[in-house]
């Protein structure tokens, strides 16, 4: 299997290093739905947001190994995280998440919203990617800036061009894990103030302490407990709220 290569970055390489211990595992199933990609392995399953390239041309090959992905090992699939193809990178992150969830330790049951409500009281907050609870969270903040791209942007949201001005003012920064896939995370981290409370959240979040080396204080992600249920739901076009058989967890920096 040959992925559509692009230049990698240290964070992605740290994630891939963390999954290398699982070279003897097997891929059981790969499912790519319109909203979620799921990889099921012999040690568990993982999810990632299905990403479509903004520059995709109709008929162009988005996933080079489509039709035979399950013949690759989970570690080989995880390497797709380096790919310049957004859909391939999503498969790579789902595979990495399957392996990382299997080895995750010291997970807590705290959910992202509960953590943010405590941390955001009276604080200036930047949310990278609009989450459904954004307006509820706004009630707790001194200021909430929501950054979103393209068609998902709502009135009052900001684009990437405003990050350089606003992010350095935020005392709390909540980052969607899809920034790993659309390659915007390095820019976010470059703009965030060094003492900001930094969180990555969403089902695509890799549960690995390796990310703490890049400034994150907490990772709020998902552990798949019923792979077959999640595979079926994702394949039928389920959105996050429709997917059962998962558990929301958090991993704190020690």
JSON list of C-alpha atoms in Angstrom, two decimals:
[
{"chain": "A", "resi": 1, "resn": "UNK", "atom": "CA", "xyz": [0.00, 0.00, 0.00]},
{"chain": "A", "resi": 2, "resn": "UNK", "atom": "CA", "xyz": [1.38, 3.38, -0.99]},
{"chain": "A", "resi": 3, "resn": "UNK", "atom": "CA", "xyz": [-0.09, 6.52, 0.51]},
{"chain": "A", "resi": 4, "resn": "UNK", "atom": "CA", "xyz": [-0.20, 9.89, -1.21]},
{"chain": "A", "resi": 5, "resn": "UNK", "atom": "CA", "xyz": [2.80, 11.39, 0.56]},
{"chain": "A", "resi": 6, "resn": "UNK", "atom": "CA", "xyz": [3.16, 14.87, 1.93]},
{"chain": "A", "resi": 7, "resn": "UNK", "atom": "CA", "xyz": [5.65, 16.47, 4.27]},
{"chain": "A", "resi": 8, "resn": "UNK", "atom": "CA", "xyz": [5.07, 15.23, 7.80]},
{"chain": "A", "resi": 9, "resn": "UNK", "atom": "CA", "xyz": [5.42, 17.02, 11.12]},
{"chain": "A", "resi": 10, "resn": "UNK", "atom": "CA", "xyz": [6.82, 16.12, 14.55]},
{"chain": "A", "resi": 11, "resn": "UNK", "atom": "CA", "xyz": [3.41, 15.60, 16.15]},
{"chain": "A", "resi": 12, "resn": "UNK", "atom": "CA", "xyz": [2.31, 13.06, 13.55]},
{"chain": "A", "resi": 13, "resn": "UNK", "atom": "CA", "xyz": [5.65, 11.28, 13.82]},
{"chain": "A", "resi": 14, "resn": "UNK", "atom": "CA", "xyz": [5.23, 11.09, 17.61]},
{"chain": "A", "resi": 15, "resn": "UNK", "atom": "CA", "xyz": [1.81, 9.47, 17.16]},
{"chain": "A", "resi": 16, "resn": "UNK", "atom": "CA", "xyz": [3.21, 6.94, 14.70]},
{"chain": "A", "resi": 17, "resn": "UNK", "atom": "CA", "xyz": [6.11, 6.12, 17.01]},
{"chain": "A", "resi": 18, "resn": "UNK", "atom": "CA", "xyz": [3.62, 5.44, 19.78]},
{"chain": "A", "resi": 19, "resn": "UNK", "atom": "CA", "xyz": [1.79, 2.80, 17.69]},
{"chain": "A", "resi": 20, "resn": "UNK", "atom": "CA", "xyz": [4.89, 0.90, 16.56]},
{"chain": "A", "resi": 21, "resn": "UNK", "atom": "CA", "xyz": [4.57, -1.54, 19.45]},
{"chain": "A", "resi": 22, "resn": "UNK", "atom": "CA", "xyz": [1.52, -3.01, 17.69]},
{"chain": "A", "resi": 23, "resn": "UNK", "atom": "CA", "xyz": [3.25, -4.33, 14.57]},
{"chain": "A", "resi": 24, "resn": "UNK", "atom": "CA", "xyz": [1.92, -7.85, 15.20]},
{"chain": "A", "resi": 25, "resn": "UNK", "atom": "CA", "xyz": [-1.75, -6.78, 15.27]},
{"chain": "A", "resi": 26, "resn": "UNK", "atom": "CA", "xyz": [-4.23, -7.44, 12.46]},
{"chain": "A", "resi": 27, "resn": "UNK", "atom": "CA", "xyz": [-6.80, -5.30, 10.68]},
{"chain": "A", "resi": 28, "resn": "UNK", "atom": "CA", "xyz": [-10.29, -6.79, 10.90]},
{"chain": "A", "resi": 29, "resn": "UNK", "atom": "CA", "xyz": [-12.36, -4.15, 9.11]},
{"chain": "A", "resi": 30, "resn": "UNK", "atom": "CA", "xyz": [-12.20, -0.66, 7.65]},
{"chain": "A", "resi": 31, "resn": "UNK", "atom": "CA", "xyz": [-15.35, 1.41, 7.23]},
{"chain": "A", "resi": 32, "resn": "UNK", "atom": "CA", "xyz": [-15.42, 4.89, 5.69]},
{"chain": "A", "resi": 33, "resn": "UNK", "atom": "CA", "xyz": [-18.75, 6.62, 6.17]},
{"chain": "A", "resi": 34, "resn": "UNK", "atom": "CA", "xyz": [-19.66, 10.16, 5.12]},
{"chain": "A", "resi": 35, "resn": "UNK", "atom": "CA", "xyz": [-18.92, 11.52, 8.60]},
{"chain": "A", "resi": 36, "resn": "UNK", "atom": "CA", "xyz": [-16.79, 8.94, 10.41]},
{"chain": "A", "resi": 37, "resn": "UNK", "atom": "CA", "xyz": [-14.03, 6.55, 9.42]},
{"chain": "A", "resi": 38, "resn": "UNK", "atom": "CA", "xyz": [-13.57, 3.48, 11.62]},
{"chain": "A", "resi": 39, "resn": "UNK", "atom": "CA", "xyz": [-10.76, 0.91, 11.73]},
{"chain": "A", "resi": 40, "resn": "UNK", "atom": "CA", "xyz": [-11.31, -2.27, 13.72]},
{"chain": "A", "resi": 41, "resn": "UNK", "atom": "CA", "xyz": [-8.23, -4.25, 14.73]},
{"chain": "A", "resi": 42, "resn": "UNK", "atom": "CA", "xyz": [-7.37, -7.33, 16.77]},
{"chain": "A", "resi": 43, "resn": "UNK", "atom": "CA", "xyz": [-6.80, -5.07, 19.81]},
{"chain": "A", "resi": 44, "resn": "UNK", "atom": "CA", "xyz": [-9.74, -2.70, 19.39]},
{"chain": "A", "resi": 45, "resn": "UNK", "atom": "CA", "xyz": [-11.31, -0.07, 17.14]},
{"chain": "A", "resi": 46, "resn": "UNK", "atom": "CA", "xyz": [-10.73, 3.62, 16.56]},
{"chain": "A", "resi": 47, "resn": "UNK", "atom": "CA", "xyz": [-12.53, 6.53, 14.90]},
{"chain": "A", "resi": 48, "resn": "UNK", "atom": "CA", "xyz": [-11.62, 9.67, 13.00]},
{"chain": "A", "resi": 49, "resn": "UNK", "atom": "CA", "xyz": [-13.62, 12.33, 11.26]},
{"chain": "A", "resi": 50, "resn": "UNK", "atom": "CA", "xyz": [-13.96, 11.55, 7.54]},
{"chain": "A", "resi": 51, "resn": "UNK", "atom": "CA", "xyz": [-12.22, 14.34, 5.71]},
{"chain": "A", "resi": 52, "resn": "UNK", "atom": "CA", "xyz": [-12.71, 15.28, 2.09]},
{"chain": "A", "resi": 53, "resn": "UNK", "atom": "CA", "xyz": [-9.97, 17.20, 0.36]},
{"chain": "A", "resi": 54, "resn": "UNK", "atom": "CA", "xyz": [-10.95, 20.78, -0.42]},
{"chain": "A", "resi": 55, "resn": "UNK", "atom": "CA", "xyz": [-9.29, 20.38, -3.81]},
{"chain": "A", "resi": 56, "resn": "UNK", "atom": "CA", "xyz": [-10.66, 16.95, -4.74]},
{"chain": "A", "resi": 57, "resn": "UNK", "atom": "CA", "xyz": [-11.51, 16.59, -8.42]},
{"chain": "A", "resi": 58, "resn": "UNK", "atom": "CA", "xyz": [-14.43, 14.34, -9.34]},
{"chain": "A", "resi": 59, "resn": "UNK", "atom": "CA", "xyz": [-13.13, 10.91, -10.32]},
{"chain": "A", "resi": 60, "resn": "UNK", "atom": "CA", "xyz": [-9.68, 11.45, -8.82]},
{"chain": "A", "resi": 61, "resn": "UNK", "atom": "CA", "xyz": [-8.37, 8.71, -6.52]},
{"chain": "A", "resi": 62, "resn": "UNK", "atom": "CA", "xyz": [-8.75, 9.86, -2.92]},
{"chain": "A", "resi": 63, "resn": "UNK", "atom": "CA", "xyz": [-7.69, 6.59, -1.22]},
{"chain": "A", "resi": 64, "resn": "UNK", "atom": "CA", "xyz": [-5.09, 4.65, -3.16]},
{"chain": "A", "resi": 65, "resn": "UNK", "atom": "CA", "xyz": [-5.78, 1.32, -1.46]},
{"chain": "A", "resi": 66, "resn": "UNK", "atom": "CA", "xyz": [-9.58, 1.49, -1.47]},
{"chain": "A", "resi": 67, "resn": "UNK", "atom": "CA", "xyz": [-11.02, -2.03, -1.70]},
{"chain": "A", "resi": 68, "resn": "UNK", "atom": "CA", "xyz": [-8.00, -3.67, -0.06]},
{"chain": "A", "resi": 69, "resn": "UNK", "atom": "CA", "xyz": [-7.30, -1.54, 3.02]},
{"chain": "A", "resi": 70, "resn": "UNK", "atom": "CA", "xyz": [-8.10, -4.39, 5.41]},
{"chain": "A", "resi": 71, "resn": "UNK", "atom": "CA", "xyz": [-5.22, -6.37, 3.91]},
{"chain": "A", "resi": 72, "resn": "UNK", "atom": "CA", "xyz": [-2.77, -3.88, 5.46]},
{"chain": "A", "resi": 73, "resn": "UNK", "atom": "CA", "xyz": [-1.75, -4.08, 9.10]},
{"chain": "A", "resi": 74, "resn": "UNK", "atom": "CA", "xyz": [-3.04, -1.41, 11.52]},
{"chain": "A", "resi": 75, "resn": "UNK", "atom": "CA", "xyz": [0.45, 0.08, 11.76]},
{"chain": "A", "resi": 76, "resn": "UNK", "atom": "CA", "xyz": [0.63, 0.33, 7.96]},
{"chain": "A", "resi": 77, "resn": "UNK", "atom": "CA", "xyz": [-2.77, 2.00, 7.91]},
{"chain": "A", "resi": 78, "resn": "UNK", "atom": "CA", "xyz": [-1.72, 4.40, 10.66]},
{"chain": "A", "resi": 79, "resn": "UNK", "atom": "CA", "xyz": [1.13, 5.57, 8.40]},
{"chain": "A", "resi": 80, "resn": "UNK", "atom": "CA", "xyz": [-1.56, 7.04, 6.13]},
{"chain": "A", "resi": 81, "resn": "UNK", "atom": "CA", "xyz": [-1.71, 9.86, 8.66]},
{"chain": "A", "resi": 82, "resn": "UNK", "atom": "CA", "xyz": [1.24, 11.30, 6.73]},
{"chain": "A", "resi": 83, "resn": "UNK", "atom": "CA", "xyz": [-0.76, 11.37, 3.51]},
{"chain": "A", "resi": 84, "resn": "UNK", "atom": "CA", "xyz": [-1.52, 14.51, 1.56]},
{"chain": "A", "resi": 85, "resn": "UNK", "atom": "CA", "xyz": [-4.97, 13.04, 0.82]},
{"chain": "A", "resi": 86, "resn": "UNK", "atom": "CA", "xyz": [-7.41, 14.07, 3.55]},
{"chain": "A", "resi": 87, "resn": "UNK", "atom": "CA", "xyz": [-9.51, 10.86, 3.32]},
{"chain": "A", "resi": 88, "resn": "UNK", "atom": "CA", "xyz": [-6.37, 8.71, 3.55]},
{"chain": "A", "resi": 89, "resn": "UNK", "atom": "CA", "xyz": [-5.14, 10.68, 6.54]},
{"chain": "A", "resi": 90, "resn": "UNK", "atom": "CA", "xyz": [-8.50, 10.09, 8.26]},
{"chain": "A", "resi": 91, "resn": "UNK", "atom": "CA", "xyz": [-8.10, 6.33, 7.84]},
{"chain": "A", "resi": 92, "resn": "UNK", "atom": "CA", "xyz": [-4.60, 6.67, 9.25]},
{"chain": "A", "resi": 93, "resn": "UNK", "atom": "CA", "xyz": [-5.82, 8.52, 12.33]},
{"chain": "A", "resi": 94, "resn": "UNK", "atom": "CA", "xyz": [-8.63, 6.00, 12.91]},
{"chain": "A", "resi": 95, "resn": "UNK", "atom": "CA", "xyz": [-6.09, 3.16, 12.79]},
{"chain": "A", "resi": 96, "resn": "UNK", "atom": "CA", "xyz": [-3.74, 5.00, 15.15]},
{"chain": "A", "resi": 97, "resn": "UNK", "atom": "CA", "xyz": [-6.62, 5.68, 17.54]},
{"chain": "A", "resi": 98, "resn": "UNK", "atom": "CA", "xyz": [-7.55, 1.99, 17.57]},
{"chain": "A", "resi": 99, "resn": "UNK", "atom": "CA", "xyz": [-4.04, 1.09, 18.71]},
{"chain": "A", "resi": 100, "resn": "UNK", "atom": "CA", "xyz": [-3.57, 4.00, 21.10]},
{"chain": "A", "resi": 101, "resn": "UNK", "atom": "CA", "xyz": [-6.87, 3.32, 22.86]},
{"chain": "A", "resi": 102, "resn": "UNK", "atom": "CA", "xyz": [-5.73, -0.24, 23.50]},
{"chain": "A", "resi": 103, "resn": "UNK", "atom": "CA", "xyz": [-2.69, 0.98, 25.41]},
{"chain": "A", "resi": 104, "resn": "UNK", "atom": "CA", "xyz": [-4.18, 4.09, 27.06]},
{"chain": "A", "resi": 105, "resn": "UNK", "atom": "CA", "xyz": [-3.80, 4.22, 30.83]},
{"chain": "A", "resi": 106, "resn": "UNK", "atom": "CA", "xyz": [-5.03, 6.54, 33.60]},
{"chain": "A", "resi": 107, "resn": "UNK", "atom": "CA", "xyz": [-8.13, 7.58, 31.69]},
{"chain": "A", "resi": 108, "resn": "UNK", "atom": "CA", "xyz": [-10.76, 9.56, 33.57]},
{"chain": "A", "resi": 109, "resn": "UNK", "atom": "CA", "xyz": [-14.49, 9.80, 32.88]},
{"chain": "A", "resi": 110, "resn": "UNK", "atom": "CA", "xyz": [-14.48, 13.60, 32.71]},
{"chain": "A", "resi": 111, "resn": "UNK", "atom": "CA", "xyz": [-16.14, 14.93, 29.57]},
{"chain": "A", "resi": 112, "resn": "UNK", "atom": "CA", "xyz": [-14.81, 17.86, 27.58]},
{"chain": "A", "resi": 113, "resn": "UNK", "atom": "CA", "xyz": [-17.72, 20.19, 28.34]},
{"chain": "A", "resi": 114, "resn": "UNK", "atom": "CA", "xyz": [-17.47, 19.62, 32.10]},
{"chain": "A", "resi": 115, "resn": "UNK", "atom": "CA", "xyz": [-13.74, 20.35, 32.04]},
{"chain": "A", "resi": 116, "resn": "UNK", "atom": "CA", "xyz": [-14.23, 23.47, 29.95]},
{"chain": "A", "resi": 117, "resn": "UNK", "atom": "CA", "xyz": [-17.05, 24.82, 32.11]},
{"chain": "A", "resi": 118, "resn": "UNK", "atom": "CA", "xyz": [-14.72, 24.72, 35.12]},
{"chain": "A", "resi": 119, "resn": "UNK", "atom": "CA", "xyz": [-11.66, 26.06, 33.33]},
{"chain": "A", "resi": 120, "resn": "UNK", "atom": "CA", "xyz": [-13.43, 28.76, 31.33]},
{"chain": "A", "resi": 121, "resn": "UNK", "atom": "CA", "xyz": [-15.13, 30.65, 34.15]},
{"chain": "A", "resi": 122, "resn": "UNK", "atom": "CA", "xyz": [-14.21, 34.30, 33.67]},
{"chain": "A", "resi": 123, "resn": "UNK", "atom": "CA", "xyz": [-11.56, 33.42, 31.07]},
{"chain": "A", "resi": 124, "resn": "UNK", "atom": "CA", "xyz": [-10.95, 34.37, 27.46]},
{"chain": "A", "resi": 125, "resn": "UNK", "atom": "CA", "xyz": [-11.46, 31.20, 25.44]},
{"chain": "A", "resi": 126, "resn": "UNK", "atom": "CA", "xyz": [-10.60, 30.20, 21.86]},
{"chain": "A", "resi": 127, "resn": "UNK", "atom": "CA", "xyz": [-12.44, 27.24, 20.32]},
{"chain": "A", "resi": 128, "resn": "UNK", "atom": "CA", "xyz": [-10.79, 25.88, 17.17]},
{"chain": "A", "resi": 129, "resn": "UNK", "atom": "CA", "xyz": [-13.67, 24.18, 15.38]},
{"chain": "A", "resi": 130, "resn": "UNK", "atom": "CA", "xyz": [-17.27, 24.82, 16.37]},
{"chain": "A", "resi": 131, "resn": "UNK", "atom": "CA", "xyz": [-18.64, 22.29, 18.83]},
{"chain": "A", "resi": 132, "resn": "UNK", "atom": "CA", "xyz": [-22.38, 21.82, 19.54]},
{"chain": "A", "resi": 133, "resn": "UNK", "atom": "CA", "xyz": [-21.95, 23.14, 23.08]},
{"chain": "A", "resi": 134, "resn": "UNK", "atom": "CA", "xyz": [-20.30, 26.41, 22.02]},
{"chain": "A", "resi": 135, "resn": "UNK", "atom": "CA", "xyz": [-23.21, 28.66, 22.97]},
{"chain": "A", "resi": 136, "resn": "UNK", "atom": "CA", "xyz": [-23.69, 26.91, 26.30]},
{"chain": "A", "resi": 137, "resn": "UNK", "atom": "CA", "xyz": [-20.03, 27.40, 27.04]},
{"chain": "A", "resi": 138, "resn": "UNK", "atom": "CA", "xyz": [-20.24, 31.08, 26.14]},
{"chain": "A", "resi": 139, "resn": "UNK", "atom": "CA", "xyz": [-22.31, 31.64, 29.29]},
{"chain": "A", "resi": 140, "resn": "UNK", "atom": "CA", "xyz": [-19.29, 30.73, 31.42]},
{"chain": "A", "resi": 141, "resn": "UNK", "atom": "CA", "xyz": [-16.62, 32.73, 29.58]},
{"chain": "A", "resi": 142, "resn": "UNK", "atom": "CA", "xyz": [-15.51, 36.32, 29.73]},
{"chain": "A", "resi": 143, "resn": "UNK", "atom": "CA", "xyz": [-14.99, 35.99, 25.97]},
{"chain": "A", "resi": 144, "resn": "UNK", "atom": "CA", "xyz": [-15.40, 33.13, 23.49]},
{"chain": "A", "resi": 145, "resn": "UNK", "atom": "CA", "xyz": [-13.86, 33.20, 20.03]},
{"chain": "A", "resi": 146, "resn": "UNK", "atom": "CA", "xyz": [-14.92, 30.36, 17.72]},
{"chain": "A", "resi": 147, "resn": "UNK", "atom": "CA", "xyz": [-12.72, 29.68, 14.69]},
{"chain": "A", "resi": 148, "resn": "UNK", "atom": "CA", "xyz": [-14.23, 27.69, 11.84]},
{"chain": "A", "resi": 149, "resn": "UNK", "atom": "CA", "xyz": [-13.57, 27.05, 8.16]},
{"chain": "A", "resi": 150, "resn": "UNK", "atom": "CA", "xyz": [-15.70, 27.19, 5.04]},
{"chain": "A", "resi": 151, "resn": "UNK", "atom": "CA", "xyz": [-19.36, 26.20, 5.05]},
{"chain": "A", "resi": 152, "resn": "UNK", "atom": "CA", "xyz": [-19.33, 25.30, 8.75]},
{"chain": "A", "resi": 153, "resn": "UNK", "atom": "CA", "xyz": [-18.72, 28.91, 9.75]},
{"chain": "A", "resi": 154, "resn": "UNK", "atom": "CA", "xyz": [-21.65, 30.69, 11.39]},
{"chain": "A", "resi": 155, "resn": "UNK", "atom": "CA", "xyz": [-22.31, 34.36, 11.96]},
{"chain": "A", "resi": 156, "resn": "UNK", "atom": "CA", "xyz": [-19.89, 35.61, 14.57]},
{"chain": "A", "resi": 157, "resn": "UNK", "atom": "CA", "xyz": [-17.28, 32.91, 13.93]},
{"chain": "A", "resi": 158, "resn": "UNK", "atom": "CA", "xyz": [-13.75, 33.80, 12.88]},
{"chain": "A", "resi": 159, "resn": "UNK", "atom": "CA", "xyz": [-11.55, 32.46, 10.11]},
{"chain": "A", "resi": 160, "resn": "UNK", "atom": "CA", "xyz": [-7.92, 31.41, 10.30]},
{"chain": "A", "resi": 161, "resn": "UNK", "atom": "CA", "xyz": [-6.81, 34.91, 9.35]},
{"chain": "A", "resi": 162, "resn": "UNK", "atom": "CA", "xyz": [-7.89, 36.18, 12.79]},
{"chain": "A", "resi": 163, "resn": "UNK", "atom": "CA", "xyz": [-5.89, 33.63, 14.80]},
{"chain": "A", "resi": 164, "resn": "UNK", "atom": "CA", "xyz": [-2.66, 35.61, 14.89]},
{"chain": "A", "resi": 165, "resn": "UNK", "atom": "CA", "xyz": [-4.47, 38.53, 16.53]},
{"chain": "A", "resi": 166, "resn": "UNK", "atom": "CA", "xyz": [-6.89, 36.74, 18.87]},
{"chain": "A", "resi": 167, "resn": "UNK", "atom": "CA", "xyz": [-5.26, 33.45, 19.96]},
{"chain": "A", "resi": 168, "resn": "UNK", "atom": "CA", "xyz": [-2.47, 35.11, 21.97]},
{"chain": "A", "resi": 169, "resn": "UNK", "atom": "CA", "xyz": [-5.22, 36.68, 24.13]},
{"chain": "A", "resi": 170, "resn": "UNK", "atom": "CA", "xyz": [-6.89, 33.36, 25.00]},
{"chain": "A", "resi": 171, "resn": "UNK", "atom": "CA", "xyz": [-6.23, 31.82, 28.40]},
{"chain": "A", "resi": 172, "resn": "UNK", "atom": "CA", "xyz": [-7.97, 28.59, 27.37]},
{"chain": "A", "resi": 173, "resn": "UNK", "atom": "CA", "xyz": [-7.66, 27.01, 23.91]},
{"chain": "A", "resi": 174, "resn": "UNK", "atom": "CA", "xyz": [-9.88, 24.07, 22.91]},
{"chain": "A", "resi": 175, "resn": "UNK", "atom": "CA", "xyz": [-8.75, 22.45, 19.67]},
{"chain": "A", "resi": 176, "resn": "UNK", "atom": "CA", "xyz": [-10.65, 19.95, 17.55]},
{"chain": "A", "resi": 177, "resn": "UNK", "atom": "CA", "xyz": [-8.60, 16.87, 16.69]},
{"chain": "A", "resi": 178, "resn": "UNK", "atom": "CA", "xyz": [-9.46, 17.35, 13.02]},
{"chain": "A", "resi": 179, "resn": "UNK", "atom": "CA", "xyz": [-6.72, 20.00, 12.96]},
{"chain": "A", "resi": 180, "resn": "UNK", "atom": "CA", "xyz": [-4.36, 17.01, 12.76]},
{"chain": "A", "resi": 181, "resn": "UNK", "atom": "CA", "xyz": [-6.01, 16.06, 9.48]},
{"chain": "A", "resi": 182, "resn": "UNK", "atom": "CA", "xyz": [-6.39, 19.44, 7.81]},
{"chain": "A", "resi": 183, "resn": "UNK", "atom": "CA", "xyz": [-2.83, 20.40, 8.83]},
{"chain": "A", "resi": 184, "resn": "UNK", "atom": "CA", "xyz": [-3.86, 23.57, 10.69]},
{"chain": "A", "resi": 185, "resn": "UNK", "atom": "CA", "xyz": [-2.67, 22.46, 14.15]},
{"chain": "A", "resi": 186, "resn": "UNK", "atom": "CA", "xyz": [0.94, 23.77, 13.85]},
{"chain": "A", "resi": 187, "resn": "UNK", "atom": "CA", "xyz": [-0.40, 27.25, 13.10]},
{"chain": "A", "resi": 188, "resn": "UNK", "atom": "CA", "xyz": [-2.75, 27.10, 16.08]},
{"chain": "A", "resi": 189, "resn": "UNK", "atom": "CA", "xyz": [0.03, 26.07, 18.46]},
{"chain": "A", "resi": 190, "resn": "UNK", "atom": "CA", "xyz": [2.30, 28.77, 17.10]},
{"chain": "A", "resi": 191, "resn": "UNK", "atom": "CA", "xyz": [-0.27, 31.46, 17.95]},
{"chain": "A", "resi": 192, "resn": "UNK", "atom": "CA", "xyz": [-1.37, 30.17, 21.37]},
{"chain": "A", "resi": 193, "resn": "UNK", "atom": "CA", "xyz": [0.21, 31.81, 24.40]},
{"chain": "A", "resi": 194, "resn": "UNK", "atom": "CA", "xyz": [2.69, 29.56, 26.26]},
{"chain": "A", "resi": 195, "resn": "UNK", "atom": "CA", "xyz": [0.71, 29.59, 29.51]},
{"chain": "A", "resi": 196, "resn": "UNK", "atom": "CA", "xyz": [-2.70, 28.85, 27.96]},
{"chain": "A", "resi": 197, "resn": "UNK", "atom": "CA", "xyz": [-4.64, 25.80, 29.12]},
{"chain": "A", "resi": 198, "resn": "UNK", "atom": "CA", "xyz": [-4.59, 23.68, 25.98]},
{"chain": "A", "resi": 199, "resn": "UNK", "atom": "CA", "xyz": [-7.11, 20.93, 25.24]},
{"chain": "A", "resi": 200, "resn": "UNK", "atom": "CA", "xyz": [-7.65, 18.62, 22.27]},
{"chain": "A", "resi": 201, "resn": "UNK", "atom": "CA", "xyz": [-11.14, 17.18, 22.01]},
{"chain": "A", "resi": 202, "resn": "UNK", "atom": "CA", "xyz": [-13.44, 15.11, 19.85]},
{"chain": "A", "resi": 203, "resn": "UNK", "atom": "CA", "xyz": [-13.68, 11.41, 18.92]},
{"chain": "A", "resi": 204, "resn": "UNK", "atom": "CA", "xyz": [-10.67, 11.80, 16.59]},
{"chain": "A", "resi": 205, "resn": "UNK", "atom": "CA", "xyz": [-8.37, 12.69, 19.51]},
{"chain": "A", "resi": 206, "resn": "UNK", "atom": "CA", "xyz": [-5.35, 10.36, 19.86]},
{"chain": "A", "resi": 207, "resn": "UNK", "atom": "CA", "xyz": [-5.11, 9.21, 23.49]},
{"chain": "A", "resi": 208, "resn": "UNK", "atom": "CA", "xyz": [-1.35, 9.30, 23.76]},
{"chain": "A", "resi": 209, "resn": "UNK", "atom": "CA", "xyz": [0.93, 11.10, 26.26]},
{"chain": "A", "resi": 210, "resn": "UNK", "atom": "CA", "xyz": [3.13, 11.95, 23.27]},
{"chain": "A", "resi": 211, "resn": "UNK", "atom": "CA", "xyz": [0.89, 14.97, 22.60]},
{"chain": "A", "resi": 212, "resn": "UNK", "atom": "CA", "xyz": [1.69, 16.47, 25.99]},
{"chain": "A", "resi": 213, "resn": "UNK", "atom": "CA", "xyz": [5.17, 17.23, 24.67]},
{"chain": "A", "resi": 214, "resn": "UNK", "atom": "CA", "xyz": [3.54, 19.76, 22.33]},
{"chain": "A", "resi": 215, "resn": "UNK", "atom": "CA", "xyz": [1.84, 21.74, 25.08]},
{"chain": "A", "resi": 216, "resn": "UNK", "atom": "CA", "xyz": [-1.49, 19.98, 25.61]},
{"chain": "A", "resi": 217, "resn": "UNK", "atom": "CA", "xyz": [-2.79, 19.72, 29.17]},
{"chain": "A", "resi": 218, "resn": "UNK", "atom": "CA", "xyz": [-5.66, 17.32, 28.52]},
{"chain": "A", "resi": 219, "resn": "UNK", "atom": "CA", "xyz": [-6.92, 15.07, 25.71]},
{"chain": "A", "resi": 220, "resn": "UNK", "atom": "CA", "xyz": [-10.66, 14.41, 25.58]},
{"chain": "A", "resi": 221, "resn": "UNK", "atom": "CA", "xyz": [-11.44, 11.54, 23.24]},
{"chain": "A", "resi": 222, "resn": "UNK", "atom": "CA", "xyz": [-13.41, 8.36, 22.70]},
{"chain": "A", "resi": 223, "resn": "UNK", "atom": "CA", "xyz": [-12.88, 4.68, 23.42]},
{"chain": "A", "resi": 224, "resn": "UNK", "atom": "CA", "xyz": [-14.82, 2.28, 21.20]},
{"chain": "A", "resi": 225, "resn": "UNK", "atom": "CA", "xyz": [-16.42, -0.43, 23.35]},
{"chain": "A", "resi": 226, "resn": "UNK", "atom": "CA", "xyz": [-18.67, -2.05, 20.73]},
{"chain": "A", "resi": 227, "resn": "UNK", "atom": "CA", "xyz": [-16.78, -2.09, 17.41]},
{"chain": "A", "resi": 228, "resn": "UNK", "atom": "CA", "xyz": [-19.51, -3.80, 15.40]},
{"chain": "A", "resi": 229, "resn": "UNK", "atom": "CA", "xyz": [-22.10, -1.25, 16.48]},
{"chain": "A", "resi": 230, "resn": "UNK", "atom": "CA", "xyz": [-19.79, 1.65, 15.65]},
{"chain": "A", "resi": 231, "resn": "UNK", "atom": "CA", "xyz": [-18.80, 0.18, 12.27]},
{"chain": "A", "resi": 232, "resn": "UNK", "atom": "CA", "xyz": [-22.45, -0.28, 11.31]},
{"chain": "A", "resi": 233, "resn": "UNK", "atom": "CA", "xyz": [-23.49, 3.20, 12.43]},
{"chain": "A", "resi": 234, "resn": "UNK", "atom": "CA", "xyz": [-20.59, 4.95, 10.70]},
{"chain": "A", "resi": 235, "resn": "UNK", "atom": "CA", "xyz": [-21.20, 3.00, 7.49]},
{"chain": "A", "resi": 236, "resn": "UNK", "atom": "CA", "xyz": [-24.84, 4.08, 7.52]},
{"chain": "A", "resi": 237, "resn": "UNK", "atom": "CA", "xyz": [-23.98, 7.77, 7.83]},
{"chain": "A", "resi": 238, "resn": "UNK", "atom": "CA", "xyz": [-24.34, 8.30, 11.58]},
{"chain": "A", "resi": 239, "resn": "UNK", "atom": "CA", "xyz": [-23.22, 11.59, 13.09]},
{"chain": "A", "resi": 240, "resn": "UNK", "atom": "CA", "xyz": [-21.59, 11.74, 16.51]},
{"chain": "A", "resi": 241, "resn": "UNK", "atom": "CA", "xyz": [-24.80, 11.82, 18.54]},
{"chain": "A", "resi": 242, "resn": "UNK", "atom": "CA", "xyz": [-26.11, 8.71, 16.74]},
{"chain": "A", "resi": 243, "resn": "UNK", "atom": "CA", "xyz": [-23.11, 6.51, 17.44]},
{"chain": "A", "resi": 244, "resn": "UNK", "atom": "CA", "xyz": [-23.57, 4.13, 20.37]},
{"chain": "A", "resi": 245, "resn": "UNK", "atom": "CA", "xyz": [-21.07, 1.74, 21.85]},
{"chain": "A", "resi": 246, "resn": "UNK", "atom": "CA", "xyz": [-18.47, 4.37, 22.72]},
{"chain": "A", "resi": 247, "resn": "UNK", "atom": "CA", "xyz": [-17.21, 5.89, 25.95]},
{"chain": "A", "resi": 248, "resn": "UNK", "atom": "CA", "xyz": [-16.07, 9.53, 26.34]},
{"chain": "A", "resi": 249, "resn": "UNK", "atom": "CA", "xyz": [-12.83, 9.73, 28.31]},
{"chain": "A", "resi": 250, "resn": "UNK", "atom": "CA", "xyz": [-10.07, 12.17, 29.20]},
{"chain": "A", "resi": 251, "resn": "UNK", "atom": "CA", "xyz": [-6.33, 11.81, 29.60]},
{"chain": "A", "resi": 252, "resn": "UNK", "atom": "CA", "xyz": [-4.60, 14.44, 31.75]},
{"chain": "A", "resi": 253, "resn": "UNK", "atom": "CA", "xyz": [-0.99, 15.50, 31.57]},
{"chain": "A", "resi": 254, "resn": "UNK", "atom": "CA", "xyz": [0.80, 14.11, 34.61]}
]
